[in-house]
Amino acid sequence: MRSPLIPEMATQEVQLNETLAHLKSESESLKSKLEEERAKLHDVELHQVAEKVEGLGQFVMKTRRTLKGHGNKVLCMDWCKDKRRIVSSSQDGKVIVWDAFTTNKEHAVTMPCTWVMACAYAPSGCAVACGGLDNKCSVYPLSLDKNENLAAKKKSVAMHTNYLSACSFTNSDMQILTSSGDGTCALWDVESGQLLQSFHGHAADVLCLDLAPSETGNTFVSGGCDKKANVWDMRSGQCIQSFETHESDINSVRYYPSGDAFASGSDDATCRLYDLRADREVAIYSKESIIFGVSSVDFSLSGRLLFGGYNDYTINVWDVLKGTRVSILFGHENRVSTLRVSPDGTAFSTGSWDHTLRIWA
Amino acid sequence: MYPLLSSGPATETLRMEKVIVAMQDPDMGMKMRNQRLLITVIPHAMTGKDIIDWLMQNYNINEEESLHLGGFLVQYGYIYPLKEPRCLVLRPDESPYRFQTPYFWTSTRWPVSELDYAIFLAKKNIRKQGELMEYEKERYSVLHKRINHTWDFVVMQAREQLRASKQRRKADRIVTECQEQAYWLINRPPVCPLSPFIETCRRALGRNRVKSSICLEGSYSEQYQNHDPIMQGCLPSNPWISDDTAHWTMNAALVPIPTRLRVERWSFSFMELLSDAMGRQEFMMYLEKEFSAENLCFWQACEEIRHGESSKIVEKVEEIYKNFLAPGAARWVNIDSKTMDKTLEGIKHPHRFVMDDAQMHIYFLMKKDSYPRYLKSDLYKSMLSKAIVPQETKKSVFPFVRRQRHSSPSPAQAAEDSRSKGPQAGSD
């Protein structure tokens, strides 16, 4: 408490303020030194390198499936490794597993909370994880017994002190990575619910994360309301790289398929590309006519195309190398809140506040 | 990000205002004229068509996108219709519209809490200059910029509240101050954790960076272009478009003969080969011929520790030691002595990452040595030559007849089936 009743506390307060000021100026000078170092090796722009690459033709992508069944805003979705099933979650607490190809619903669970902002499919295809305003991430094994209530076998895995914004299984069903409004990310053992590692460094809510497709499989990237995108070492819990060029909340991060770069989507209406070896932002995908924030981004299989779901109900398709907007897709009747390309790259799926999901190809 | 959790007007309204200001620019902005509304003449107005044309020209977008963008300008109240004022829709015709005055702009209609916070900070500042904490000073100047037009009101309110509180008992005053401070401490973002950030910065300064010209040569996308179904289509057809699942059947995890594109991908990188079940199978067969299959088995066993249950780590590490590392082990792997010593030491207190160094050593051994030789081998070359190149399915002559969409067994079903078959199959 900061009551001036106790003199010692007042002195401590002054000391704290001074230390803070000192730290602040040190961090500012380090930041500018870092930018200088990064700029030294930036000898060419991405679009210049891309001049020798062939341009893309006209793109025709349409809605091929519309999944209706949620009674409220769809907030999140994820693909199953079988390339056709998906799990989706919504504001009213419903989590649905669909065979998107036939549009049949296969499982449905009602969570005990609203705003289920995160959901993920297990690599085996036998379970799903989800969470939101309950501050938890729970795993539901998928049972095909019609009589069995999925909620009965539910396992509570992660516990945060604020809402769960994103979750992802790692290479197996046994570990889950989560991000939260409490400003941290965490790695959990599913079987025991034990916290294996926590990741501190964001100054505000963490909104998204993505695991790196690297050979050694040990890093992931997160984005938050502090406008920072951080790359973390999963073993040590340390932040190994940090990027702060966005002007607003980062809602989505996704690795380029080679693992050498990642894209981000933000409320500042831009998507950006960061190269990890060059250690800097290398492209901005924006247009003056695009004024609404990006909620979700993903790459096509080759990484040449970047799809962005926007709060103005549209999807913009970007040529990653040349930096140009290739196409704009209309269809949803409210915000696009989530977007993922299918595991074999044959289609991408979007979820929207208009209560539906669409599959585009 | 979400309205229920945000603090301040949505950032898109600020960008919308930029558009509106550009539209009203004296030189490049819209040409406004008198518009006739029934018998009245309204000055400084424009038609829906004018708005759409201006947006198309100035932002280089087509009519559909222009109508979509213009629609939001009307929906958010920056432009209002003169005909049917309750219907906030942009019509691409002669319907008349006008610009809303800034006083009514969305960004000025703030949630009350922001105003309250501004008053709170103003009070603190007035009471004692320099009493604001670092982050409060930041918020104060941000707010000052953003709600500048209501700042007189803020200061007036702050003064009034301070005056009223002076008339209270000192103890009550102190309690209220504490309560207020605590409330805003919880409801405002915390101070940025600077020490860890400084550490990250220092480390970042020392890192090796690669020149942009080398990083950005972007050959990955080119290499994978033919494999990208959205860009190049897929054979025989994209299931989502044709409703035919042949593409998925031909590319299932284990098939008698794989497709050519798939086998080609195995040559792109060692990771590609290992992440494909068939690729791994083929590579294992090759290694068996070379009497080095224990490397791949070891690597797989290490993966299972890294990604498996915490409770099974100890027993799995023991298994690995017995089979691969112990002197005279049946499938002994050849690791350099330094790594071997370190690993054996680590095994005494097994944990999830105890095999990491050894696993990486063997991984890079296979990648640098066995993998390139596999790609030159007869085994791989013959697989490539007999691989299938599916025929492209001709588009249906009767496109309005939709194929039946067949369902597929759920992975959860397959897992349940194998569980129930277990005892009979005697697989253990």
Short mmCIF file of C-alpha atoms in Angstrom, two decimals, chain B residues 5-422:
data_model
loop_
_atom_site.label_atom_id
_atom_site.label_comp_id
_atom_site.label_asym_id
_atom_site.label_seq_id
_atom_site.Cartn_x
_atom_site.Cartn_y
_atom_site.Cartn_z
CA LEU B 5 -11.12 -6.61 -22.34
CA SER B 6 -9.96 -3.51 -24.20
CA SER B 7 -9.05 -0.09 -22.90
CA GLY B 8 -10.01 2.78 -25.13
CA PRO B 9 -11.57 3.17 -28.58
CA ALA B 10 -10.84 0.46 -31.09
CA THR B 11 -7.77 1.33 -33.16
CA GLU B 12 -9.72 0.98 -36.40
CA THR B 13 -11.76 4.09 -35.56
CA LEU B 14 -8.55 6.12 -35.48
CA ARG B 15 -7.58 4.81 -38.93
CA MET B 16 -11.12 5.44 -40.15
CA GLU B 17 -10.73 9.04 -39.07
CA LYS B 18 -7.59 9.28 -41.21
CA VAL B 19 -9.66 8.22 -44.22
CA ILE B 20 -12.39 10.74 -43.38
CA VAL B 21 -9.84 13.53 -43.02
CA ALA B 22 -8.35 12.57 -46.41
CA MET B 23 -11.81 12.61 -47.96
CA GLN B 24 -12.27 16.15 -46.74
CA ASP B 25 -8.89 17.40 -47.87
CA PRO B 26 -9.34 20.70 -49.77
CA ASP B 27 -7.16 19.56 -52.69
CA MET B 28 -7.38 15.78 -52.96
CA GLY B 29 -10.64 15.27 -51.11
CA MET B 30 -14.15 14.82 -52.37
CA LYS B 31 -15.85 17.45 -54.45
CA MET B 32 -18.97 18.31 -52.54
CA ARG B 33 -21.97 20.11 -53.87
CA ASN B 34 -25.51 20.90 -53.09
CA GLN B 35 -27.72 17.87 -53.01
CA ARG B 36 -31.41 17.96 -53.51
CA LEU B 37 -33.49 16.21 -50.88
CA LEU B 38 -37.12 16.35 -52.01
CA ILE B 39 -37.68 20.10 -52.15
CA THR B 40 -34.82 21.17 -49.88
CA VAL B 41 -31.28 21.88 -51.10
CA ILE B 42 -28.61 20.58 -48.71
CA PRO B 43 -25.14 22.13 -49.05
CA HIS B 44 -21.79 20.32 -48.61
CA ALA B 45 -23.15 16.92 -49.48
CA MET B 46 -22.16 14.08 -51.77
CA THR B 47 -23.77 11.03 -53.36
CA GLY B 48 -23.11 7.40 -52.50
CA LYS B 49 -21.65 6.96 -55.97
CA ASP B 50 -19.24 9.87 -55.38
CA ILE B 51 -18.00 8.22 -52.20
CA ILE B 52 -17.41 4.89 -53.91
CA ASP B 53 -15.64 6.48 -56.87
CA TRP B 54 -13.32 8.48 -54.60
CA LEU B 55 -12.38 5.41 -52.54
CA MET B 56 -11.76 3.35 -55.70
CA GLN B 57 -9.48 5.98 -57.15
CA ASN B 58 -7.57 6.95 -54.05
CA TYR B 59 -6.95 3.48 -52.65
CA ASN B 60 -6.68 1.58 -55.92
CA ILE B 61 -9.39 -0.93 -55.08
CA ASN B 62 -12.35 -2.33 -56.98
CA GLU B 63 -16.00 -1.42 -56.56
CA GLU B 64 -16.86 -4.35 -54.26
CA GLU B 65 -14.08 -3.49 -51.82
CA SER B 66 -14.90 0.20 -52.02
CA LEU B 67 -18.55 -0.44 -51.18
CA HIS B 68 -17.44 -2.66 -48.28
CA LEU B 69 -15.09 0.01 -46.85
CA GLY B 70 -17.54 2.87 -47.42
CA GLY B 71 -20.21 0.82 -45.68
CA PHE B 72 -18.17 0.87 -42.47
CA LEU B 73 -17.71 4.64 -42.65
CA VAL B 74 -21.49 4.95 -42.60
CA GLN B 75 -22.01 2.20 -40.02
CA TYR B 76 -19.58 3.86 -37.60
CA GLY B 77 -21.25 7.22 -38.00
CA TYR B 78 -18.55 9.18 -39.81
CA ILE B 79 -20.82 9.68 -42.82
CA TYR B 80 -24.59 9.83 -42.46
CA PRO B 81 -27.36 9.43 -45.03
CA LEU B 82 -29.76 12.30 -45.62
CA LYS B 83 -32.48 10.08 -47.03
CA GLU B 84 -33.65 7.39 -44.55
CA PRO B 85 -31.31 8.50 -41.74
CA ARG B 86 -32.07 5.41 -39.62
CA CYS B 87 -30.74 3.07 -42.28
CA LEU B 88 -26.96 3.23 -41.97
CA VAL B 89 -26.13 1.76 -45.34
CA LEU B 90 -24.02 3.08 -48.22
CA ARG B 91 -25.95 2.99 -51.47
CA PRO B 92 -23.95 3.08 -54.71
CA ASP B 93 -26.31 5.56 -56.34
CA GLU B 94 -27.48 9.18 -56.19
CA SER B 95 -28.49 8.95 -52.51
CA PRO B 96 -27.15 11.98 -50.62
CA TYR B 97 -24.69 11.77 -47.67
CA ARG B 98 -22.80 14.18 -45.42
CA PHE B 99 -19.77 14.08 -43.13
CA GLN B 100 -20.47 13.91 -39.38
CA THR B 101 -18.97 16.68 -37.22
CA PRO B 102 -15.94 15.57 -35.18
CA TYR B 103 -17.78 16.18 -31.91
CA PHE B 104 -19.80 13.06 -32.62
CA TRP B 105 -16.89 10.88 -33.78
CA THR B 106 -16.80 7.42 -32.16
CA SER B 107 -13.36 7.95 -30.67
CA THR B 108 -14.69 10.75 -28.48
CA ARG B 109 -17.51 8.68 -27.04
CA TRP B 110 -15.37 6.93 -24.50
CA PRO B 111 -16.17 4.29 -21.92
CA VAL B 112 -16.51 6.16 -18.64
CA SER B 113 -13.64 4.31 -17.00
CA GLU B 114 -11.05 6.05 -19.18
CA LEU B 115 -12.37 9.41 -18.10
CA ASP B 116 -12.36 8.29 -14.49
CA TYR B 117 -8.76 7.18 -14.78
CA ALA B 118 -7.79 10.49 -16.35
CA ILE B 119 -9.45 12.35 -13.47
CA PHE B 120 -7.69 10.13 -10.96
CA LEU B 121 -4.27 10.80 -12.51
CA ALA B 122 -4.99 14.53 -12.79
CA LYS B 123 -5.85 14.60 -9.10
CA LYS B 124 -2.57 12.92 -8.19
CA ASN B 125 -0.66 15.31 -10.36
CA ILE B 126 -2.37 18.37 -8.92
CA ARG B 127 -2.00 17.20 -5.33
CA LYS B 128 1.73 16.74 -5.62
CA GLN B 129 3.78 17.30 -8.75
CA GLY B 130 6.00 14.29 -9.56
CA GLU B 131 3.95 11.90 -7.47
CA LEU B 132 2.98 9.87 -10.51
CA MET B 133 4.80 6.58 -11.10
CA GLU B 134 6.59 6.01 -14.41
CA TYR B 135 3.80 4.03 -15.98
CA GLU B 136 1.22 6.46 -14.69
CA LYS B 137 3.12 9.34 -16.29
CA GLU B 138 3.03 7.46 -19.58
CA ARG B 139 -0.70 6.77 -19.37
CA TYR B 140 -1.31 10.39 -18.35
CA SER B 141 0.40 11.77 -21.45
CA VAL B 142 -1.29 9.20 -23.72
CA LEU B 143 -4.68 10.13 -22.31
CA HIS B 144 -3.84 13.84 -22.55
CA LYS B 145 -3.17 13.36 -26.26
CA ARG B 146 -6.17 11.17 -26.91
CA ILE B 147 -8.92 13.00 -25.05
CA ASN B 148 -7.43 16.45 -25.37
CA HIS B 149 -10.74 18.03 -26.27
CA THR B 150 -12.25 17.03 -22.90
CA TRP B 151 -9.15 17.94 -20.87
CA ASP B 152 -10.73 21.06 -19.38
CA PHE B 153 -13.47 18.83 -18.06
CA VAL B 154 -10.93 16.39 -16.60
CA VAL B 155 -8.99 19.07 -14.74
CA MET B 156 -12.17 20.70 -13.53
CA GLN B 157 -13.47 17.39 -12.16
CA ALA B 158 -10.14 16.63 -10.52
CA ARG B 159 -10.05 20.02 -8.77
CA GLU B 160 -13.64 19.61 -7.63
CA GLN B 161 -13.00 16.14 -6.18
CA LEU B 162 -9.86 17.34 -4.38
CA ARG B 163 -11.72 20.27 -2.90
CA ALA B 164 -14.51 18.00 -1.68
CA SER B 165 -12.08 15.51 -0.15
CA LYS B 166 -10.24 18.27 1.82
CA GLN B 167 -13.44 18.65 3.80
CA ARG B 168 -13.24 15.04 4.97
CA ARG B 169 -11.40 13.70 8.01
CA LYS B 170 -7.72 12.99 7.38
CA ALA B 171 -8.03 9.28 8.18
CA ASP B 172 -10.94 8.86 5.80
CA ARG B 173 -9.04 10.77 3.13
CA ILE B 174 -6.02 8.51 3.44
CA VAL B 175 -8.16 5.39 3.30
CA THR B 176 -9.93 6.61 0.18
CA GLU B 177 -6.60 7.45 -1.46
CA CYS B 178 -5.32 3.98 -0.72
CA GLN B 179 -8.47 2.38 -2.03
CA GLU B 180 -8.31 4.37 -5.24
CA GLN B 181 -4.65 3.62 -5.76
CA ALA B 182 -5.24 -0.08 -5.18
CA TYR B 183 -8.16 -0.14 -7.60
CA TRP B 184 -6.15 1.44 -10.40
CA LEU B 185 -3.14 -0.70 -9.59
CA ILE B 186 -5.25 -3.76 -10.35
CA ASN B 187 -7.14 -2.37 -13.28
CA ARG B 188 -4.25 -0.88 -15.15
CA PRO B 189 -1.44 -2.78 -16.90
CA PRO B 190 1.50 -3.51 -14.57
CA VAL B 191 4.91 -1.90 -14.92
CA CYS B 192 6.93 -3.54 -17.71
CA PRO B 193 9.29 -6.15 -16.18
CA LEU B 194 12.40 -4.18 -17.14
CA SER B 195 15.18 -6.35 -15.70
CA PRO B 196 14.41 -9.44 -17.80
CA PHE B 197 13.91 -7.17 -20.82
CA ILE B 198 17.35 -5.62 -20.30
CA GLU B 199 18.87 -9.09 -20.04
CA THR B 200 17.21 -10.09 -23.32
CA CYS B 201 18.52 -6.89 -24.96
CA ARG B 202 22.08 -7.47 -23.76
CA ARG B 203 22.03 -11.03 -25.05
CA ALA B 204 20.49 -9.88 -28.31
CA LEU B 205 23.32 -7.39 -28.87
CA GLY B 206 25.80 -10.23 -28.75
CA ARG B 207 23.99 -12.56 -31.12
CA ASN B 208 25.22 -13.48 -34.56
CA ARG B 209 23.16 -11.96 -37.29
CA VAL B 210 23.04 -12.93 -40.94
CA LYS B 211 23.01 -10.42 -43.79
CA SER B 212 19.58 -9.83 -45.29
CA SER B 213 20.80 -10.70 -48.79
CA ILE B 214 21.54 -14.21 -47.58
CA CYS B 215 18.46 -14.78 -45.42
CA LEU B 216 15.99 -13.47 -47.90
CA GLU B 217 16.98 -15.40 -51.01
CA GLY B 218 13.71 -17.25 -50.39
CA SER B 219 14.22 -20.48 -52.28
CA TYR B 220 11.99 -22.44 -49.89
CA SER B 221 8.77 -21.13 -51.47
CA GLU B 222 10.06 -21.86 -54.95
CA GLN B 223 11.08 -25.38 -54.03
CA TYR B 224 7.68 -26.13 -52.53
CA GLN B 225 5.57 -24.27 -55.08
CA ASN B 226 4.58 -27.41 -57.00
CA HIS B 227 3.57 -29.02 -53.73
CA ASP B 228 1.32 -26.18 -52.68
CA PRO B 229 -2.26 -27.27 -53.56
CA ILE B 230 -3.72 -23.78 -53.19
CA MET B 231 -1.18 -22.38 -55.64
CA GLN B 232 -0.77 -25.20 -58.14
CA GLY B 233 -3.78 -27.41 -57.58
CA CYS B 234 -3.40 -31.05 -56.61
CA LEU B 235 -3.81 -34.37 -58.38
CA PRO B 236 -6.11 -35.99 -59.15
CA SER B 237 -8.23 -33.14 -57.75
CA ASN B 238 -8.65 -31.03 -54.65
CA PRO B 239 -11.14 -32.97 -52.48
CA TRP B 240 -12.76 -29.77 -51.21
CA ILE B 241 -13.54 -28.69 -54.77
CA SER B 242 -14.42 -31.97 -56.46
CA ASP B 243 -15.84 -33.82 -53.43
CA ASP B 244 -13.58 -36.74 -54.42
CA THR B 245 -11.28 -38.02 -51.65
CA ALA B 246 -8.90 -39.86 -54.01
CA HIS B 247 -6.11 -37.36 -53.25
CA TRP B 248 -6.29 -38.25 -49.56
CA THR B 249 -6.52 -41.99 -50.19
CA MET B 250 -3.44 -41.90 -52.42
CA ASN B 251 -1.50 -39.94 -49.81
CA ALA B 252 -2.47 -41.88 -46.71
CA ALA B 253 0.21 -42.60 -44.11
CA LEU B 254 1.09 -46.03 -45.43
CA VAL B 255 0.23 -46.97 -49.01
CA PRO B 256 1.60 -49.70 -51.29
CA ILE B 257 2.94 -47.13 -53.75
CA PRO B 258 3.33 -43.44 -52.83
CA THR B 259 2.85 -40.50 -55.20
CA ARG B 260 5.78 -38.98 -57.02
CA LEU B 261 5.46 -35.55 -55.38
CA ARG B 262 5.62 -37.20 -51.99
CA VAL B 263 8.79 -39.14 -52.76
CA GLU B 264 10.33 -35.98 -54.24
CA ARG B 265 9.71 -34.15 -50.96
CA TRP B 266 11.84 -36.68 -49.11
CA SER B 267 14.81 -35.23 -50.97
CA PHE B 268 14.11 -31.64 -49.86
CA SER B 269 15.39 -32.11 -46.32
CA PHE B 270 16.13 -34.77 -43.75
CA MET B 271 13.19 -33.47 -41.68
CA GLU B 272 10.81 -34.14 -44.57
CA LEU B 273 11.97 -37.73 -44.83
CA LEU B 274 11.68 -38.34 -41.10
CA SER B 275 8.26 -36.70 -40.69
CA ASP B 276 6.69 -38.98 -43.31
CA ALA B 277 5.79 -42.44 -41.97
CA MET B 278 6.60 -44.09 -45.31
CA GLY B 279 9.79 -42.09 -45.65
CA ARG B 280 10.93 -43.25 -42.24
CA GLN B 281 10.07 -46.83 -43.14
CA GLU B 282 12.09 -46.67 -46.36
CA PHE B 283 15.02 -45.02 -44.63
CA MET B 284 14.98 -47.70 -41.93
CA MET B 285 15.16 -50.40 -44.65
CA TYR B 286 18.15 -48.61 -46.17
CA LEU B 287 19.93 -48.31 -42.82
CA GLU B 288 19.36 -51.99 -42.13
CA LYS B 289 21.23 -52.78 -45.33
CA GLU B 290 24.03 -50.56 -44.08
CA PHE B 291 23.94 -52.05 -40.58
CA SER B 292 23.31 -48.67 -39.01
CA ALA B 293 19.60 -48.97 -38.25
CA GLU B 294 20.32 -48.57 -34.52
CA ASN B 295 20.85 -44.84 -35.17
CA LEU B 296 17.28 -44.30 -36.31
CA CYS B 297 15.91 -46.54 -33.55
CA PHE B 298 17.89 -44.58 -30.99
CA TRP B 299 16.64 -41.26 -32.39
CA GLN B 300 13.02 -42.49 -32.25
CA ALA B 301 13.40 -43.70 -28.68
CA CYS B 302 14.82 -40.31 -27.66
CA GLU B 303 11.87 -38.56 -29.30
CA GLU B 304 9.53 -40.64 -27.19
CA ILE B 305 11.20 -39.41 -24.02
CA ARG B 306 11.12 -35.77 -25.11
CA HIS B 307 7.44 -35.81 -25.99
CA GLY B 308 6.12 -38.54 -23.74
CA GLU B 309 4.56 -38.72 -20.29
CA SER B 310 6.63 -37.38 -17.42
CA SER B 311 5.89 -40.52 -15.43
CA LYS B 312 7.54 -42.79 -18.01
CA ILE B 313 10.82 -40.85 -18.35
CA VAL B 314 12.83 -42.90 -15.87
CA GLU B 315 11.89 -46.29 -17.32
CA LYS B 316 12.41 -45.11 -20.91
CA VAL B 317 15.86 -43.74 -20.11
CA GLU B 318 16.77 -47.09 -18.56
CA GLU B 319 15.56 -48.91 -21.69
CA ILE B 320 17.65 -46.66 -23.91
CA TYR B 321 20.72 -47.18 -21.76
CA LYS B 322 20.26 -50.95 -21.83
CA ASN B 323 19.67 -51.16 -25.60
CA PHE B 324 21.89 -48.42 -27.01
CA LEU B 325 24.47 -47.04 -24.61
CA ALA B 326 25.64 -49.70 -22.19
CA PRO B 327 28.94 -51.42 -23.04
CA GLY B 328 28.14 -54.44 -25.19
CA ALA B 329 24.57 -53.23 -25.80
CA ALA B 330 22.67 -55.08 -28.53
CA ARG B 331 22.22 -51.93 -30.64
CA TRP B 332 25.10 -49.82 -29.49
CA VAL B 333 25.24 -46.31 -31.02
CA ASN B 334 28.50 -44.65 -31.90
CA ILE B 335 28.65 -41.35 -29.99
CA ASP B 336 31.80 -39.35 -29.36
CA SER B 337 33.31 -39.91 -25.93
CA LYS B 338 32.66 -36.41 -24.61
CA THR B 339 28.93 -36.63 -25.36
CA MET B 340 28.80 -40.21 -24.08
CA ASP B 341 30.39 -39.25 -20.77
CA LYS B 342 28.06 -36.32 -20.33
CA THR B 343 25.02 -38.46 -21.13
CA LEU B 344 26.01 -41.28 -18.80
CA GLU B 345 26.52 -38.75 -16.03
CA GLY B 346 23.09 -37.24 -16.76
CA ILE B 347 21.38 -40.65 -16.71
CA LYS B 348 22.11 -40.90 -12.99
CA HIS B 349 19.42 -38.23 -12.54
CA PRO B 350 17.17 -38.76 -15.54
CA HIS B 351 15.04 -35.90 -16.83
CA ARG B 352 13.18 -35.09 -20.05
CA PHE B 353 16.17 -33.55 -21.84
CA VAL B 354 18.91 -35.89 -20.63
CA MET B 355 19.26 -37.51 -24.09
CA ASP B 356 19.26 -34.22 -26.05
CA ASP B 357 22.98 -34.02 -26.78
CA ALA B 358 23.29 -37.66 -27.77
CA GLN B 359 20.12 -37.45 -29.85
CA MET B 360 21.39 -34.40 -31.73
CA HIS B 361 24.74 -36.04 -32.35
CA ILE B 362 23.09 -39.08 -33.94
CA TYR B 363 20.59 -36.90 -35.83
CA PHE B 364 23.34 -34.89 -37.49
CA LEU B 365 25.34 -38.04 -38.15
CA MET B 366 22.43 -39.49 -40.12
CA LYS B 367 21.72 -36.16 -41.80
CA LYS B 368 25.30 -35.59 -42.99
CA ASP B 369 26.17 -39.18 -43.83
CA SER B 370 23.39 -41.76 -44.32
CA TYR B 371 20.73 -39.39 -45.71
CA PRO B 372 22.70 -38.10 -48.73
CA ARG B 373 23.74 -41.66 -49.56
CA TYR B 374 20.15 -42.84 -49.28
CA LEU B 375 19.07 -40.27 -51.86
CA LYS B 376 21.70 -41.63 -54.28
CA SER B 377 20.78 -45.24 -53.55
CA ASP B 378 18.92 -47.68 -55.80
CA LEU B 379 16.29 -48.06 -53.09
CA TYR B 380 15.32 -44.41 -53.34
CA LYS B 381 15.71 -44.14 -57.09
CA SER B 382 13.50 -47.15 -57.73
CA MET B 383 10.87 -45.80 -55.33
CA LEU B 384 10.93 -42.53 -57.25
CA SER B 385 10.54 -44.21 -60.61
CA LYS B 386 7.62 -46.44 -59.64
CA ALA B 387 5.86 -43.63 -57.71
CA ILE B 388 2.43 -42.71 -59.03
CA VAL B 389 1.63 -39.52 -60.90
CA PRO B 390 -2.17 -39.38 -60.67
CA GLN B 391 -4.23 -38.37 -63.66
CA GLU B 392 -5.97 -35.07 -63.31
CA THR B 393 -9.69 -35.64 -62.97
CA LYS B 394 -11.47 -33.87 -65.79
CA LYS B 395 -14.06 -31.44 -64.54
CA SER B 396 -17.43 -33.10 -64.44
CA VAL B 397 -19.57 -32.72 -67.54
CA PHE B 398 -22.63 -32.20 -65.34
CA PRO B 399 -21.34 -29.79 -62.70
CA PHE B 400 -24.72 -29.42 -61.05
CA VAL B 401 -24.75 -33.07 -60.00
CA ARG B 402 -22.89 -33.11 -56.70
CA ARG B 403 -20.90 -36.17 -55.73
CA GLN B 404 -21.76 -37.94 -52.54
CA ARG B 405 -19.40 -36.91 -49.76
CA HIS B 406 -18.22 -40.03 -47.99
CA SER B 407 -17.37 -39.98 -44.33
CA SER B 408 -14.14 -41.44 -42.99
CA PRO B 409 -13.30 -43.36 -39.82
CA SER B 410 -12.51 -41.00 -36.98
CA PRO B 411 -8.97 -41.27 -35.55
CA ALA B 412 -10.66 -41.64 -32.16
CA GLN B 413 -12.51 -44.70 -33.52
CA ALA B 414 -9.28 -46.26 -34.82
CA ALA B 415 -7.68 -45.80 -31.41
CA GLU B 416 -10.65 -47.37 -29.64
CA ASP B 417 -10.70 -50.32 -32.06
CA SER B 418 -7.04 -51.08 -31.53
CA ARG B 419 -7.51 -50.80 -27.77
CA SER B 420 -10.37 -53.29 -27.79
CA LYS B 421 -8.58 -55.65 -30.19
CA GLY B 422 -5.42 -55.55 -28.04
#
